[in-house]
């Protein structure tokens, strides 16, 4: 098989519009293992991004030794990307896995047994409950647990304890997706389908570097753009990504708005639909409300006004709007460039506005994919471990609360519903003051991934809050905990998860976890047992012992809700590969696409939220919602653009923005332990435009200091493809490093980011902060950044010195006058 570090998307399998994406099975086995050596293949799906590619895990001698794509899987048709291929299994047998619980004694974490660790947790938990009540407890979880684990945690938090302080790191990556769906359509849930790629004639990607974040989905798009009757691509991204190059190649357009100006651009696009009457009036009148207010809101955003704000040529904006206005089917995808900016929900809702105005939703080739960052983020949202109520129920609707109280056999007043759920940044604020005195963190690493990381470290290390961390490794966060619990990971436990496209996969246990590590489900059950949470009849409030039983309980509680799992079971998920919800009596084989009848879950008694003001985040009351009588119609909502919270000035003249690289996932707990992935992006860097670099006297590979009002990092500089005035940094790198890099203490991008969030989704803003850059000294070669991605050097950058990490630039060829770069073969894998 070809090296998928260099050939990220693999061989093309082009096909014409309206035909099925051909299968191509990708396989990787660890060195020395041949296919014939594999003893068992175990059904699963990849857990390294939100795409959820179906795969089988290769097992030999009780170890996971590789993965193979499932040809019949609805998501990937057999393909796997670099992270899935090379990053799925090496971490599992890493020598630094946690294998025993740890407790802090005299300032040190020391090994102990499960009973002692759990006794310590329960002692603190019960003490705080008695003294301060359930609001003293907070839970911060992940986008990588299984559905059964989220649901069990949700029941513990909402029916056992009764705390509203629950959220996931999904708040950092996907909260805006959920919020935008709720605002426009009344409930969470992806309307579109990946099969829309096969039918559309244009694809708009908004702030979505799909070639690096969901590589297999991008391969699916490339197989359309390289086939007959290809769609045009429109890219909205301040960086010159592979999406931007494909936009130019397909006759589309690359819109590169100044960082922090997304909403102005979107208002301009929506306005163009009105001006040119690219509006399906009959559909809008029957299926939406709010069109007149929306027209009024966007009216000031002429192409010239947008050009002034965004730095995008007025003609390019017009071209993009025309492509949207004249296409018969547009697929839109949205990700962090929108979600992690200020006005995140308003900008993402504007994407829905474009589709609703054209009536382009619910039919093949006309869909929206508000993407997720993490593989099981969708389940966190569905099950309520993120603070929402399970089953997309409305915390502000007493009937919905009662449904859950009945299902759990607890008093409705136990179920937190007196205020909106507490979001992650607020949980950290409460933990900072000690108002939350017990914080349980599972499968996430906020010491690296949350904004303003010095503050987060202080909170986690302080005595005011007792912290439990459950994870695979002694992460930067676990090192600060009071108790650390060793968890089993993917392949070491059984459970289900749902990808961004509503597709549910079963992931079966392939091997035993190491040492005394336990599944997250078993850990939560152990806590529930030890705490003695009971229902109104004195029975345990958590009534299941196994993952399959938890799944059954979850399916039952989804009855009648948009996210209906009642027709799914483990047996049904075995064999076939990927079934999209809702699955019920009406749709026994799942549902590829929502809203095919133009009816949305906006009825006041059924919806998940009554909505918000997109500017202030102020809530719409039940009475106000009822007065609008949405009755199944979608909301067209708009908001004026406002500048970002922190803009460049004299002291900090540049704009700092963070993002991802294809070779690493989150804080690298898994990908950092995969040799080939880590070597492709081994250390942190920042990207500067050639203009800014020249002004600052910085050359490729130089060590630079990047400072914001909150902190500083010292990393090497890539003279790259960011726009002048912007500085890009990958957020993956904390102080842990497999190679014990000496400089690893000063490289975490989130030292610089701000504690601010979108008023509706509460998603933190990672994309805009003011910074300054100063040159420290010459480096020993090019920056340790990949050279075949959006992080490639700018054309003409002299980078001939030997690489110290990400690969020396050795060749280039010109595609539409846009340079491509490949790794030095000596640096590969
Ligand atoms: S695209 Fe995502 S889910 Fe698919 S193999 Fe790659 S990392 Fe895994």
PDB file of C-alpha atoms and ligand atoms in Angstrom, residues 46 48-49 51-53 80-81 83-84 214-216, ligand 1:
ATOM      1  CA  UNK A  46     -12.528   4.770  13.469  1.00  0.00           C
ATOM      2  CA  UNK A  48      -9.977   9.705  15.296  1.00  0.00           C
ATOM      3  CA  UNK A  49     -12.320  12.270  13.775  1.00  0.00           C
ATOM      4  CA  UNK A  51     -16.235  11.092  10.043  1.00  0.00           C
ATOM      5  CA  UNK A  52     -16.725   7.692  11.696  1.00  0.00           C
ATOM      6  CA  UNK A  53     -15.244   5.451   8.992  1.00  0.00           C
ATOM      7  CA  UNK A  80      -9.333   5.053   5.806  1.00  0.00           C
ATOM      8  CA  UNK A  81      -7.179   8.160   6.146  1.00  0.00           C
ATOM      9  CA  UNK A  83      -4.883   9.034  11.217  1.00  0.00           C
ATOM     10  CA  UNK A  84      -7.197   6.032  11.011  1.00  0.00           C
ATOM     11  CA  UNK A 214     -11.992  14.615   7.605  1.00  0.00           C
ATOM     12  CA  UNK A 215      -9.649  13.175   5.007  1.00  0.00           C
ATOM     13  CA  UNK A 216     -11.931  10.384   3.806  1.00  0.00           C
TER      14      UNK A 216
HETATM   15  S1  LIG B   1     -11.378  10.296   8.091  1.00  0.00           S
HETATM   16 FE1  LIG B   1     -11.551  10.337  10.327  1.00  0.00          FE
HETATM   17  S2  LIG B   1     -12.783   8.548  10.829  1.00  0.00           S
HETATM   18 FE2  LIG B   1     -12.014   8.245   8.740  1.00  0.00          FE
HETATM   19  S3  LIG B   1     -10.095   7.123   8.975  1.00  0.00           S
HETATM   20 FE3  LIG B   1      -9.567   9.294   8.969  1.00  0.00          FE
HETATM   21  S4  LIG B   1      -9.518   9.884  11.131  1.00  0.00           S
HETATM   22 FE4  LIG B   1     -10.636   7.959  10.987  1.00  0.00          FE
END
